[in-house]
PDB file of C-alpha atoms in Angstrom:
ATOM      1  CA  MET A   1      18.293   1.137   4.820  1.00  0.00           C
ATOM      2  CA  THR A   2      20.674   0.454   7.666  1.00  0.00           C
ATOM      3  CA  THR A   3      19.823  -2.180  10.279  1.00  0.00           C
ATOM      4  CA  ASP A   4      19.138   0.547  12.856  1.00  0.00           C
ATOM      5  CA  LYS A   5      16.701   2.328  10.527  1.00  0.00           C
ATOM      6  CA  ILE A   6      14.977  -0.959   9.668  1.00  0.00           C
ATOM      7  CA  ALA A   7      14.304  -1.611  13.355  1.00  0.00           C
ATOM      8  CA  HIS A   8      12.782   1.860  13.799  1.00  0.00           C
ATOM      9  CA  ALA A   9      10.913   2.089  10.488  1.00  0.00           C
ATOM     10  CA  THR A  10       7.488   3.650  10.141  1.00  0.00           C
ATOM     11  CA  ILE A  11       4.990   1.456   8.303  1.00  0.00           C
ATOM     12  CA  LEU A  12       1.683   2.556   6.792  1.00  0.00           C
ATOM     13  CA  LEU A  13      -0.761  -0.365   6.839  1.00  0.00           C
ATOM     14  CA  VAL A  14      -3.763   0.035   4.522  1.00  0.00           C
ATOM     15  CA  ASP A  15      -6.708  -2.373   4.629  1.00  0.00           C
ATOM     16  CA  ASP A  16     -10.464  -1.995   4.879  1.00  0.00           C
ATOM     17  CA  ASP A  17     -10.740  -5.089   7.099  1.00  0.00           C
ATOM     18  CA  PRO A  18     -10.345  -4.132  10.799  1.00  0.00           C
ATOM     19  CA  SER A  19      -9.242  -7.667  11.722  1.00  0.00           C
ATOM     20  CA  THR A  20      -6.402  -7.542   9.178  1.00  0.00           C
ATOM     21  CA  LEU A  21      -5.323  -4.158  10.542  1.00  0.00           C
ATOM     22  CA  LEU A  22      -5.237  -5.600  14.048  1.00  0.00           C
ATOM     23  CA  LEU A  23      -3.612  -8.937  13.182  1.00  0.00           C
ATOM     24  CA  ALA A  24      -0.941  -7.316  11.021  1.00  0.00           C
ATOM     25  CA  SER A  25      -0.148  -4.274  13.173  1.00  0.00           C
ATOM     26  CA  LYS A  26       0.324  -6.144  16.466  1.00  0.00           C
ATOM     27  CA  PRO A  27       3.395  -8.198  15.419  1.00  0.00           C
ATOM     28  CA  MET A  28       4.878  -5.139  13.681  1.00  0.00           C
ATOM     29  CA  GLN A  29       4.521  -3.066  16.848  1.00  0.00           C
ATOM     30  CA  ASP A  30       5.959  -5.930  18.909  1.00  0.00           C
ATOM     31  CA  GLN A  31       9.058  -5.757  16.673  1.00  0.00           C
ATOM     32  CA  GLY A  32       9.436  -2.032  17.370  1.00  0.00           C
ATOM     33  CA  TYR A  33       7.990  -0.629  14.169  1.00  0.00           C
ATOM     34  CA  THR A  34       5.800   2.467  14.264  1.00  0.00           C
ATOM     35  CA  VAL A  35       2.553   1.449  12.568  1.00  0.00           C
ATOM     36  CA  LEU A  36       0.093   3.899  11.053  1.00  0.00           C
ATOM     37  CA  GLN A  37      -3.265   2.480   9.968  1.00  0.00           C
ATOM     38  CA  ALA A  38      -5.647   3.553   7.214  1.00  0.00           C
ATOM     39  CA  PRO A  39      -8.916   1.851   6.217  1.00  0.00           C
ATOM     40  CA  GLY A  40      -8.779   3.067   2.607  1.00  0.00           C
ATOM     41  CA  SER A  41      -6.753   4.857  -0.045  1.00  0.00           C
ATOM     42  CA  ALA A  42      -8.095   8.348   0.679  1.00  0.00           C
ATOM     43  CA  GLU A  43      -7.075   8.087   4.334  1.00  0.00           C
ATOM     44  CA  ALA A  44      -3.701   6.553   3.406  1.00  0.00           C
ATOM     45  CA  LEU A  45      -2.849   9.232   0.839  1.00  0.00           C
ATOM     46  CA  ARG A  46      -3.773  11.970   3.324  1.00  0.00           C
ATOM     47  CA  LEU A  47      -1.794  10.335   6.136  1.00  0.00           C
ATOM     48  CA  TYR A  48       1.233   9.876   3.874  1.00  0.00           C
ATOM     49  CA  ALA A  49       1.113  13.516   2.750  1.00  0.00           C
ATOM     50  CA  GLU A  50       0.572  14.977   6.216  1.00  0.00           C
ATOM     51  CA  HIS A  51       2.699  12.713   8.428  1.00  0.00           C
ATOM     52  CA  PRO A  52       5.559  14.809   9.860  1.00  0.00           C
ATOM     53  CA  ARG A  53       8.159  12.013   9.631  1.00  0.00           C
ATOM     54  CA  PRO A  54       9.162   9.724   6.773  1.00  0.00           C
ATOM     55  CA  ILE A  55       7.059   6.646   6.091  1.00  0.00           C
ATOM     56  CA  HIS A  56       9.460   3.897   5.061  1.00  0.00           C
ATOM     57  CA  LEU A  57       7.080   1.133   3.991  1.00  0.00           C
ATOM     58  CA  VAL A  58       3.493   0.878   2.782  1.00  0.00           C
ATOM     59  CA  VAL A  59       1.746  -2.477   3.201  1.00  0.00           C
ATOM     60  CA  THR A  60      -1.533  -2.310   1.310  1.00  0.00           C
ATOM     61  CA  ASP A  61      -4.406  -4.486   0.298  1.00  0.00           C
ATOM     62  CA  ILE A  62      -5.044  -4.303  -3.424  1.00  0.00           C
ATOM     63  CA  PHE A  63      -8.832  -4.292  -3.094  1.00  0.00           C
ATOM     64  CA  LEU A  64      -9.829  -1.224  -1.110  1.00  0.00           C
ATOM     65  CA  PRO A  65     -13.337   0.213  -0.669  1.00  0.00           C
ATOM     66  CA  PRO A  66     -14.725   1.708  -3.868  1.00  0.00           C
ATOM     67  CA  PRO A  67     -15.234   5.432  -4.021  1.00  0.00           C
ATOM     68  CA  GLY A  68     -18.261   7.081  -2.616  1.00  0.00           C
ATOM     69  CA  PHE A  69     -19.396  10.215  -4.338  1.00  0.00           C
ATOM     70  CA  GLN A  70     -16.403  12.145  -5.641  1.00  0.00           C
ATOM     71  CA  LEU A  71     -16.442  14.785  -8.328  1.00  0.00           C
ATOM     72  CA  SER A  72     -13.082  14.028  -9.910  1.00  0.00           C
ATOM     73  CA  VAL A  73     -10.270  11.600  -9.292  1.00  0.00           C
ATOM     74  CA  GLU A  74      -7.789  13.836 -11.128  1.00  0.00           C
ATOM     75  CA  LYS A  75      -8.433  16.968  -9.030  1.00  0.00           C
ATOM     76  CA  ASN A  76      -8.923  15.234  -5.685  1.00  0.00           C
ATOM     77  CA  PRO A  77      -5.566  14.892  -3.877  1.00  0.00           C
ATOM     78  CA  TYR A  78      -6.890  12.027  -1.727  1.00  0.00           C
ATOM     79  CA  PRO A  79      -9.181   9.915  -3.926  1.00  0.00           C
ATOM     80  CA  ARG A  80     -10.535   6.452  -3.180  1.00  0.00           C
ATOM     81  CA  VAL A  81      -8.697   4.210  -5.618  1.00  0.00           C
ATOM     82  CA  ASN A  82      -7.568   0.583  -5.603  1.00  0.00           C
ATOM     83  CA  GLY A  83      -4.324  -0.357  -3.848  1.00  0.00           C
ATOM     84  CA  LEU A  84      -2.166  -0.418  -6.984  1.00  0.00           C
ATOM     85  CA  GLU A  85      -3.389   3.010  -8.111  1.00  0.00           C
ATOM     86  CA  MET A  86      -2.704   4.345  -4.612  1.00  0.00           C
ATOM     87  CA  VAL A  87       0.851   2.954  -4.798  1.00  0.00           C
ATOM     88  CA  GLU A  88       1.401   4.623  -8.186  1.00  0.00           C
ATOM     89  CA  ARG A  89       0.235   7.938  -6.710  1.00  0.00           C
ATOM     90  CA  LEU A  90       2.654   7.550  -3.789  1.00  0.00           C
ATOM     91  CA  LEU A  91       5.537   6.736  -6.141  1.00  0.00           C
ATOM     92  CA  GLU A  92       4.812   9.889  -8.186  1.00  0.00           C
ATOM     93  CA  LYS A  93       6.098  11.842  -5.176  1.00  0.00           C
ATOM     94  CA  LYS A  94       9.560  10.391  -5.960  1.00  0.00           C
ATOM     95  CA  ARG A  95      10.374   9.615  -2.330  1.00  0.00           C
ATOM     96  CA  ASP A  96      12.286   6.585  -1.118  1.00  0.00           C
ATOM     97  CA  ILE A  97       9.509   4.226  -0.184  1.00  0.00           C
ATOM     98  CA  ARG A  98       9.103   0.495  -0.120  1.00  0.00           C
ATOM     99  CA  ILE A  99       5.827  -1.247  -0.944  1.00  0.00           C
ATOM    100  CA  ILE A 100       4.244  -4.604  -0.121  1.00  0.00           C
ATOM    101  CA  LEU A 101       0.995  -5.517  -1.872  1.00  0.00           C
ATOM    102  CA  MET A 102      -1.360  -8.032  -0.278  1.00  0.00           C
ATOM    103  CA  SER A 103      -4.605  -9.752  -1.209  1.00  0.00           C
ATOM    104  CA  SER A 104      -6.579 -12.923  -0.644  1.00  0.00           C
ATOM    105  CA  THR A 105      -6.780 -13.232  -4.445  1.00  0.00           C
ATOM    106  CA  PRO A 106      -3.863 -15.287  -5.833  1.00  0.00           C
ATOM    107  CA  GLY A 107      -1.053 -13.309  -7.460  1.00  0.00           C
ATOM    108  CA  PRO A 108      -1.463 -14.822 -10.955  1.00  0.00           C
ATOM    109  CA  ASP A 109      -5.163 -13.840 -10.997  1.00  0.00           C
ATOM    110  CA  LEU A 110      -4.248 -10.292  -9.999  1.00  0.00           C
ATOM    111  CA  GLN A 111      -1.525 -10.159 -12.631  1.00  0.00           C
ATOM    112  CA  SER A 112      -3.919 -11.272 -15.374  1.00  0.00           C
ATOM    113  CA  ARG A 113      -6.239  -8.391 -14.350  1.00  0.00           C
ATOM    114  CA  GLY A 114      -3.387  -5.874 -14.331  1.00  0.00           C
ATOM    115  CA  LEU A 115      -3.730  -5.269 -10.578  1.00  0.00           C
ATOM    116  CA  ILE A 116      -0.244  -6.282  -9.515  1.00  0.00           C
ATOM    117  CA  ARG A 117       3.081  -4.909 -10.612  1.00  0.00           C
ATOM    118  CA  GLU A 118       6.288  -6.787 -11.229  1.00  0.00           C
ATOM    119  CA  GLY A 119       9.048  -5.910  -8.807  1.00  0.00           C
ATOM    120  CA  LEU A 120       6.753  -5.268  -5.842  1.00  0.00           C
ATOM    121  CA  PRO A 121       6.584  -7.907  -3.094  1.00  0.00           C
ATOM    122  CA  PHE A 122       3.241  -9.670  -2.781  1.00  0.00           C
ATOM    123  CA  LEU A 123       1.816 -11.279   0.366  1.00  0.00           C
ATOM    124  CA  LYS A 124      -1.084 -13.727  -0.002  1.00  0.00           C
ATOM    125  CA  LYS A 125      -3.764 -13.500   2.699  1.00  0.00           C
ATOM    126  CA  PRO A 126      -4.165 -15.160   5.094  1.00  0.00           C
ATOM    127  CA  PHE A 127      -0.557 -14.965   6.232  1.00  0.00           C
ATOM    128  CA  THR A 128       1.359 -15.772   9.386  1.00  0.00           C
ATOM    129  CA  SER A 129       3.059 -13.161  11.547  1.00  0.00           C
ATOM    130  CA  ASP A 130       6.412 -14.763  10.702  1.00  0.00           C
ATOM    131  CA  ALA A 131       5.780 -14.510   6.957  1.00  0.00           C
ATOM    132  CA  LEU A 132       4.709 -10.883   7.322  1.00  0.00           C
ATOM    133  CA  LEU A 133       7.699  -9.882   9.466  1.00  0.00           C
ATOM    134  CA  THR A 134      10.192 -11.714   7.220  1.00  0.00           C
ATOM    135  CA  LEU A 135       8.825  -9.956   4.129  1.00  0.00           C
ATOM    136  CA  ILE A 136       8.900  -6.600   5.933  1.00  0.00           C
ATOM    137  CA  ARG A 137      12.557  -7.075   6.952  1.00  0.00           C
ATOM    138  CA  ASP A 138      13.532  -8.191   3.443  1.00  0.00           C
ATOM    139  CA  THR A 139      11.650  -5.330   1.798  1.00  0.00           C
ATOM    140  CA  LEU A 140      13.104  -2.695   4.128  1.00  0.00           C
ATOM    141  CA  ALA A 141      16.606  -4.071   3.485  1.00  0.00           C
ATOM    142  CA  GLY A 142      16.091  -3.885  -0.293  1.00  0.00           C
ATOM    143  CA  PRO A 143      15.971  -0.932  -2.651  1.00  0.00           C
ATOM    144  CA  PRO A 144      13.023   1.467  -2.701  1.00  0.00           C
ATOM    145  CA  ALA A 145      10.222   0.900  -5.185  1.00  0.00           C
ATOM    146  CA  THR A 146      10.422   2.744  -8.458  1.00  0.00           C
ATOM    147  CA  GLN A 147       7.683   4.296 -10.499  1.00  0.00           C
ATOM    148  CA  GLY A 148       6.513   1.909 -13.188  1.00  0.00           C
ATOM    149  CA  PRO A 149       5.342   2.714 -16.678  1.00  0.00           C
ATOM    150  CA  THR A 150       1.985   4.406 -16.713  1.00  0.00           C
ATOM    151  CA  LYS A 151      -0.850   2.539 -18.356  1.00  0.00           C
ATOM    152  CA  PRO A 152      -3.110   4.503 -20.674  1.00  0.00           C
ATOM    153  CA  SER A 153      -6.785   4.402 -19.745  1.00  0.00           C
ATOM    154  CA  ALA A 154      -9.061   2.409 -21.979  1.00  0.00           C
ATOM    155  CA  PRO A 155     -11.299   4.553 -24.177  1.00  0.00           C
ATOM    156  CA  GLY A 156     -14.534   5.468 -22.446  1.00  0.00           C
ATOM    157  CA  LYS A 157     -13.302   4.375 -19.019  1.00  0.00           C
ATOM    158  CA  GLY A 158     -11.977   6.331 -16.069  1.00  0.00           C
ATOM    159  CA  GLU A 159      -8.547   5.617 -14.629  1.00  0.00           C
ATOM    160  CA  VAL A 160      -9.999   3.646 -11.720  1.00  0.00           C
ATOM    161  CA  GLU A 161     -11.186   0.110 -12.287  1.00  0.00           C
ATOM    162  CA  TRP A 162     -13.019  -1.793  -9.567  1.00  0.00           C
ATOM    163  CA  VAL A 163     -13.021  -5.562  -9.685  1.00  0.00           C
ATOM    164  CA  ASP A 164     -15.365  -7.696  -7.580  1.00  0.00           C
TER     165      ASP A 164
END
């Protein structure tokens, strides 16, 4: 992305914690970014699909609210899934998008559970505004995320795994 586009980027911020949405969106807006907020994956997937302009960056918590009643994850275009599954669904659209994953759980713990993907920036909560903005600038200046290899579901389990 060019410097001009970085300064005017649209960012989709996804977190079920209202204080994180507030504390993260304020410095982004102060830097001139357009910030869209979603409290969960269903809202984020819908917003991403229906937003009339490109969304350049998605900053998402890995642990999002578990699904309520839903008949099928496969047939629902906007399911409630964890942050990594939501990212994989966004990358299936094959658009130029950049991703930042965040969590209060340390990265190595997430990696051992298969909830983080190599090549995607990770931000440990709590974070400072400076750390957030630096990672956003670096991520927007870098190449878009690419779709990773798909993981087969374990026998007898659905494709969504919720970890406490």
